[in-house]
PDB file of C-alpha atoms in Angstrom:
ATOM      1  CA  UNK A   1     240.260 264.445 233.434  1.00 45.00           C
ATOM      2  CA  UNK A   2     243.367 262.296 233.886  1.00 53.00           C
ATOM      3  CA  UNK A   3     243.029 258.516 234.395  1.00 70.00           C
ATOM      4  CA  UNK A   4     245.744 258.572 237.122  1.00 93.00           C
ATOM      5  CA  UNK A   5     244.377 259.170 240.603  1.00 96.00           C
ATOM      6  CA  UNK A   6     247.629 260.646 241.814  1.00 96.00           C
ATOM      7  CA  UNK A   7     247.636 263.236 238.936  1.00 95.00           C
ATOM      8  CA  UNK A   8     244.048 264.034 239.615  1.00 96.00           C
ATOM      9  CA  UNK A   9     244.759 264.598 243.300  1.00 96.00           C
ATOM     10  CA  UNK A  10     247.898 266.715 242.645  1.00 94.00           C
ATOM     11  CA  UNK A  11     246.001 268.842 240.041  1.00 95.00           C
ATOM     12  CA  UNK A  12     243.618 269.930 242.814  1.00 94.00           C
ATOM     13  CA  UNK A  13     240.703 267.473 242.397  1.00 95.00           C
ATOM     14  CA  UNK A  14     239.092 266.332 245.625  1.00 96.00           C
ATOM     15  CA  UNK A  15     238.836 262.546 245.367  1.00 95.00           C
ATOM     16  CA  UNK A  16     236.286 260.542 247.467  1.00 95.00           C
ATOM     17  CA  UNK A  17     237.282 257.398 249.248  1.00 94.00           C
ATOM     18  CA  UNK A  18     234.727 255.570 247.100  1.00 94.00           C
ATOM     19  CA  UNK A  19     236.473 256.543 243.851  1.00 95.00           C
ATOM     20  CA  UNK A  20     237.001 253.462 241.797  1.00 94.00           C
ATOM     21  CA  UNK A  21     240.787 254.193 241.485  1.00 95.00           C
ATOM     22  CA  UNK A  22     241.220 254.725 245.278  1.00 95.00           C
ATOM     23  CA  UNK A  23     242.632 251.265 245.685  1.00 95.00           C
ATOM     24  CA  UNK A  24     245.765 252.518 243.934  1.00 95.00           C
ATOM     25  CA  UNK A  25     246.292 254.872 246.845  1.00 96.00           C
ATOM     26  CA  UNK A  26     246.132 251.892 249.215  1.00 94.00           C
ATOM     27  CA  UNK A  27     248.577 249.860 247.195  1.00 95.00           C
ATOM     28  CA  UNK A  28     251.055 252.780 247.149  1.00 95.00           C
ATOM     29  CA  UNK A  29     250.808 253.053 250.897  1.00 96.00           C
ATOM     30  CA  UNK A  30     251.312 249.398 251.402  1.00 97.00           C
ATOM     31  CA  UNK A  31     254.421 249.487 249.192  1.00 96.00           C
ATOM     32  CA  UNK A  32     255.906 252.327 251.227  1.00 97.00           C
ATOM     33  CA  UNK A  33     254.985 250.640 254.499  1.00 97.00           C
ATOM     34  CA  UNK A  34     256.740 247.401 253.527  1.00 97.00           C
ATOM     35  CA  UNK A  35     259.919 249.333 252.609  1.00 97.00           C
ATOM     36  CA  UNK A  36     259.809 251.530 255.674  1.00 96.00           C
ATOM     37  CA  UNK A  37     259.681 248.511 258.006  1.00 97.00           C
ATOM     38  CA  UNK A  38     263.072 247.490 256.543  1.00 96.00           C
ATOM     39  CA  UNK A  39     264.389 251.005 256.520  1.00 96.00           C
ATOM     40  CA  UNK A  40     263.415 251.675 260.118  1.00 97.00           C
ATOM     41  CA  UNK A  41     265.119 248.382 261.176  1.00 97.00           C
ATOM     42  CA  UNK A  42     268.508 249.418 259.597  1.00 95.00           C
ATOM     43  CA  UNK A  43     271.194 251.484 261.355  1.00 92.00           C
ATOM     44  CA  UNK A  44     273.993 251.572 258.655  1.00 93.00           C
ATOM     45  CA  UNK A  45     274.006 255.094 257.108  1.00 90.00           C
ATOM     46  CA  UNK A  46     275.073 253.733 253.674  1.00 90.00           C
ATOM     47  CA  UNK A  47     272.289 251.081 253.675  1.00 93.00           C
ATOM     48  CA  UNK A  48     269.754 253.791 254.761  1.00 93.00           C
ATOM     49  CA  UNK A  49     270.830 256.045 251.832  1.00 90.00           C
ATOM     50  CA  UNK A  50     270.470 253.241 249.398  1.00 91.00           C
ATOM     51  CA  UNK A  51     267.127 252.092 250.826  1.00 95.00           C
ATOM     52  CA  UNK A  52     265.917 255.755 250.590  1.00 96.00           C
ATOM     53  CA  UNK A  53     266.318 255.493 246.875  1.00 95.00           C
ATOM     54  CA  UNK A  54     264.137 252.448 246.858  1.00 95.00           C
ATOM     55  CA  UNK A  55     261.508 254.260 248.943  1.00 96.00           C
ATOM     56  CA  UNK A  56     261.317 257.554 246.948  1.00 97.00           C
ATOM     57  CA  UNK A  57     262.791 256.606 243.596  1.00 95.00           C
ATOM     58  CA  UNK A  58     265.665 259.113 244.099  1.00 94.00           C
ATOM     59  CA  UNK A  59     268.798 258.273 245.975  1.00 91.00           C
ATOM     60  CA  UNK A  60     269.532 260.272 249.125  1.00 95.00           C
ATOM     61  CA  UNK A  61     272.523 262.578 248.615  1.00 96.00           C
ATOM     62  CA  UNK A  62     275.576 261.424 250.630  1.00 95.00           C
ATOM     63  CA  UNK A  63     275.417 264.823 252.475  1.00 97.00           C
ATOM     64  CA  UNK A  64     271.939 264.164 253.706  1.00 97.00           C
ATOM     65  CA  UNK A  65     270.590 261.943 256.467  1.00 95.00           C
ATOM     66  CA  UNK A  66     267.075 260.831 257.521  1.00 96.00           C
ATOM     67  CA  UNK A  67     267.133 259.520 261.132  1.00 96.00           C
ATOM     68  CA  UNK A  68     265.138 256.464 261.916  1.00 97.00           C
ATOM     69  CA  UNK A  69     262.429 255.941 262.605  1.00 97.00           C
ATOM     70  CA  UNK A  70     260.637 257.965 259.921  1.00 98.00           C
ATOM     71  CA  UNK A  71     257.005 257.549 258.960  1.00 98.00           C
ATOM     72  CA  UNK A  72     255.774 258.145 255.445  1.00 98.00           C
ATOM     73  CA  UNK A  73     252.587 257.056 253.748  1.00 97.00           C
ATOM     74  CA  UNK A  74     253.547 257.602 250.050  1.00 97.00           C
ATOM     75  CA  UNK A  75     257.341 257.974 249.784  1.00 97.00           C
ATOM     76  CA  UNK A  76     257.423 258.341 246.008  1.00 97.00           C
ATOM     77  CA  UNK A  77     256.179 261.917 246.528  1.00 98.00           C
ATOM     78  CA  UNK A  78     258.995 263.001 248.833  1.00 98.00           C
ATOM     79  CA  UNK A  79     262.001 264.961 247.456  1.00 98.00           C
ATOM     80  CA  UNK A  80     264.979 265.657 249.676  1.00 98.00           C
ATOM     81  CA  UNK A  81     267.860 267.957 248.728  1.00 98.00           C
ATOM     82  CA  UNK A  82     271.529 268.080 249.666  1.00 98.00           C
ATOM     83  CA  UNK A  83     272.955 268.613 253.108  1.00 98.00           C
ATOM     84  CA  UNK A  84     269.591 267.952 254.711  1.00 98.00           C
ATOM     85  CA  UNK A  85     269.118 266.458 258.268  1.00 98.00           C
ATOM     86  CA  UNK A  86     265.764 265.023 259.280  1.00 98.00           C
ATOM     87  CA  UNK A  87     265.752 263.919 262.914  1.00 98.00           C
ATOM     88  CA  UNK A  88     263.898 260.894 264.360  1.00 97.00           C
ATOM     89  CA  UNK A  89     260.157 260.392 264.256  1.00 98.00           C
ATOM     90  CA  UNK A  90     259.392 262.762 261.350  1.00 98.00           C
ATOM     91  CA  UNK A  91     255.965 261.991 259.818  1.00 98.00           C
ATOM     92  CA  UNK A  92     255.217 262.827 256.206  1.00 98.00           C
ATOM     93  CA  UNK A  93     251.752 262.565 254.716  1.00 98.00           C
ATOM     94  CA  UNK A  94     252.970 262.965 251.144  1.00 98.00           C
ATOM     95  CA  UNK A  95     250.253 262.530 248.470  1.00 96.00           C
ATOM     96  CA  UNK A  96     250.311 266.170 247.785  1.00 97.00           C
ATOM     97  CA  UNK A  97     254.141 266.081 247.439  1.00 98.00           C
ATOM     98  CA  UNK A  98     256.769 267.197 249.912  1.00 98.00           C
ATOM     99  CA  UNK A  99     259.773 269.176 248.692  1.00 98.00           C
ATOM    100  CA  UNK A 100     262.663 269.633 251.096  1.00 98.00           C
ATOM    101  CA  UNK A 101     265.378 271.848 249.565  1.00 98.00           C
ATOM    102  CA  UNK A 102     269.070 271.897 250.289  1.00 98.00           C
ATOM    103  CA  UNK A 103     270.580 272.767 253.754  1.00 98.00           C
ATOM    104  CA  UNK A 104     267.211 272.158 255.616  1.00 99.00           C
ATOM    105  CA  UNK A 105     267.226 271.050 259.304  1.00 98.00           C
ATOM    106  CA  UNK A 106     264.145 269.244 260.601  1.00 99.00           C
ATOM    107  CA  UNK A 107     263.827 268.563 264.280  1.00 98.00           C
ATOM    108  CA  UNK A 108     262.484 265.430 265.966  1.00 98.00           C
ATOM    109  CA  UNK A 109     258.723 264.599 265.779  1.00 98.00           C
ATOM    110  CA  UNK A 110     257.954 266.995 263.007  1.00 99.00           C
ATOM    111  CA  UNK A 111     254.813 266.501 260.925  1.00 98.00           C
ATOM    112  CA  UNK A 112     254.710 267.445 257.209  1.00 98.00           C
ATOM    113  CA  UNK A 113     251.137 267.037 256.066  1.00 98.00           C
ATOM    114  CA  UNK A 114     250.336 267.581 252.337  1.00 98.00           C
ATOM    115  CA  UNK A 115     246.867 265.987 252.766  1.00 97.00           C
ATOM    116  CA  UNK A 116     243.555 267.038 254.235  1.00 96.00           C
ATOM    117  CA  UNK A 117     239.770 266.636 253.927  1.00 96.00           C
ATOM    118  CA  UNK A 118     237.001 269.024 252.945  1.00 95.00           C
ATOM    119  CA  UNK A 119     235.308 270.981 255.607  1.00 95.00           C
ATOM    120  CA  UNK A 120     231.738 270.088 254.554  1.00 94.00           C
ATOM    121  CA  UNK A 121     230.624 267.025 256.499  1.00 94.00           C
ATOM    122  CA  UNK A 122     228.830 265.661 253.480  1.00 92.00           C
ATOM    123  CA  UNK A 123     232.097 265.485 251.535  1.00 91.00           C
ATOM    124  CA  UNK A 124     234.542 264.897 254.339  1.00 93.00           C
ATOM    125  CA  UNK A 125     235.216 261.311 253.341  1.00 93.00           C
ATOM    126  CA  UNK A 126     237.264 262.603 250.508  1.00 96.00           C
ATOM    127  CA  UNK A 127     240.902 263.510 250.057  1.00 96.00           C
ATOM    128  CA  UNK A 128     242.407 266.829 248.881  1.00 97.00           C
ATOM    129  CA  UNK A 129     246.080 267.497 248.692  1.00 98.00           C
ATOM    130  CA  UNK A 130     248.435 270.450 248.335  1.00 98.00           C
ATOM    131  CA  UNK A 131     252.278 270.408 248.311  1.00 98.00           C
ATOM    132  CA  UNK A 132     254.456 271.277 251.322  1.00 98.00           C
ATOM    133  CA  UNK A 133     257.672 273.097 250.329  1.00 98.00           C
ATOM    134  CA  UNK A 134     260.566 273.707 252.772  1.00 99.00           C
ATOM    135  CA  UNK A 135     262.972 276.172 251.083  1.00 98.00           C
ATOM    136  CA  UNK A 136     266.775 276.231 251.431  1.00 98.00           C
ATOM    137  CA  UNK A 137     268.373 276.792 254.792  1.00 98.00           C
ATOM    138  CA  UNK A 138     265.142 276.499 256.715  1.00 99.00           C
ATOM    139  CA  UNK A 139     264.991 275.111 260.149  1.00 98.00           C
ATOM    140  CA  UNK A 140     261.862 273.314 261.388  1.00 99.00           C
ATOM    141  CA  UNK A 141     261.897 272.988 265.259  1.00 98.00           C
ATOM    142  CA  UNK A 142     260.941 269.874 267.200  1.00 98.00           C
ATOM    143  CA  UNK A 143     257.334 268.839 267.119  1.00 98.00           C
ATOM    144  CA  UNK A 144     256.244 271.483 264.661  1.00 99.00           C
ATOM    145  CA  UNK A 145     253.489 270.735 262.133  1.00 98.00           C
ATOM    146  CA  UNK A 146     253.435 272.109 258.512  1.00 98.00           C
ATOM    147  CA  UNK A 147     250.052 271.891 256.965  1.00 98.00           C
ATOM    148  CA  UNK A 148     249.100 271.204 253.352  1.00 98.00           C
ATOM    149  CA  UNK A 149     249.819 273.938 250.922  1.00 98.00           C
ATOM    150  CA  UNK A 150     252.425 275.724 253.069  1.00 98.00           C
ATOM    151  CA  UNK A 151     255.809 276.983 251.853  1.00 98.00           C
ATOM    152  CA  UNK A 152     258.387 277.724 254.441  1.00 99.00           C
ATOM    153  CA  UNK A 153     260.668 280.373 253.041  1.00 98.00           C
ATOM    154  CA  UNK A 154     264.442 280.402 252.659  1.00 98.00           C
ATOM    155  CA  UNK A 155     266.461 280.774 255.792  1.00 98.00           C
ATOM    156  CA  UNK A 156     263.296 280.835 257.916  1.00 98.00           C
ATOM    157  CA  UNK A 157     262.772 279.231 261.362  1.00 98.00           C
ATOM    158  CA  UNK A 158     259.618 277.490 262.528  1.00 99.00           C
ATOM    159  CA  UNK A 159     259.675 277.385 266.378  1.00 98.00           C
ATOM    160  CA  UNK A 160     259.243 274.007 268.206  1.00 98.00           C
ATOM    161  CA  UNK A 161     255.636 272.956 268.557  1.00 98.00           C
ATOM    162  CA  UNK A 162     254.304 275.491 266.020  1.00 98.00           C
ATOM    163  CA  UNK A 163     251.377 274.627 263.732  1.00 98.00           C
ATOM    164  CA  UNK A 164     252.047 276.377 260.362  1.00 98.00           C
ATOM    165  CA  UNK A 165     248.844 276.821 258.289  1.00 98.00           C
ATOM    166  CA  UNK A 166     250.072 279.816 256.114  1.00 98.00           C
ATOM    167  CA  UNK A 167     253.195 280.442 254.045  1.00 98.00           C
ATOM    168  CA  UNK A 168     256.253 281.630 255.988  1.00 98.00           C
ATOM    169  CA  UNK A 169     258.117 284.416 254.252  1.00 98.00           C
ATOM    170  CA  UNK A 170     261.829 284.069 253.681  1.00 98.00           C
ATOM    171  CA  UNK A 171     264.114 285.148 256.552  1.00 98.00           C
ATOM    172  CA  UNK A 172     261.367 284.981 259.186  1.00 98.00           C
ATOM    173  CA  UNK A 173     260.854 283.223 262.494  1.00 98.00           C
ATOM    174  CA  UNK A 174     257.332 282.033 263.324  1.00 98.00           C
ATOM    175  CA  UNK A 175     255.966 280.183 266.288  1.00 98.00           C
ATOM    176  CA  UNK A 176     252.740 279.313 268.104  1.00 98.00           C
ATOM    177  CA  UNK A 177     249.395 277.669 267.318  1.00 98.00           C
ATOM    178  CA  UNK A 178     248.533 278.784 264.764  1.00 98.00           C
ATOM    179  CA  UNK A 179     252.014 280.084 263.867  1.00 98.00           C
ATOM    180  CA  UNK A 180     252.477 283.821 263.873  1.00 98.00           C
ATOM    181  CA  UNK A 181     255.294 286.113 262.973  1.00 98.00           C
ATOM    182  CA  UNK A 182     257.894 286.495 265.676  1.00 98.00           C
ATOM    183  CA  UNK A 183     260.698 288.406 263.968  1.00 98.00           C
ATOM    184  CA  UNK A 184     262.764 288.918 260.837  1.00 98.00           C
ATOM    185  CA  UNK A 185     266.155 287.378 260.514  1.00 97.00           C
ATOM    186  CA  UNK A 186     268.797 289.963 259.469  1.00 88.00           C
TER     187      UNK A 186
END
């Protein structure tokens, strides 16, 4: 067993809120919140890109833009590629890691949630995480929610308001709650 709670979570371990290391999760969240307050109060694109590097540990490529406000609980686990546009009010629950590849478009009020809780009521006060992966050239429509463990395939489209709880194959349009296949993209 790893001593690092983040490694334990990302390796698939379910971690109870009562875990002795859980305070590290809280400290990480506070750090991100403090930086996000400054980020969301800034309008200069160059300053935003520089501040993104402070948030995530990796500078934002000059071809990418993350519109304010953005809401993230653990920014160090977010990776954003080149030529990405993330519209305003995107929420990222990122302990399970969020990977956004090149040329992705994310609409306003999208939720990327790499975190969840066990179904069993006796163990529900625990955290389990799985990564969210948005592949190259994907487009996530306004108000969509991508759940933990989901990969949205290359060139795919998630319709506005969809709730995606299963992987989306490449070159596919999905929509609805839960999201279902609509059509292939030629």
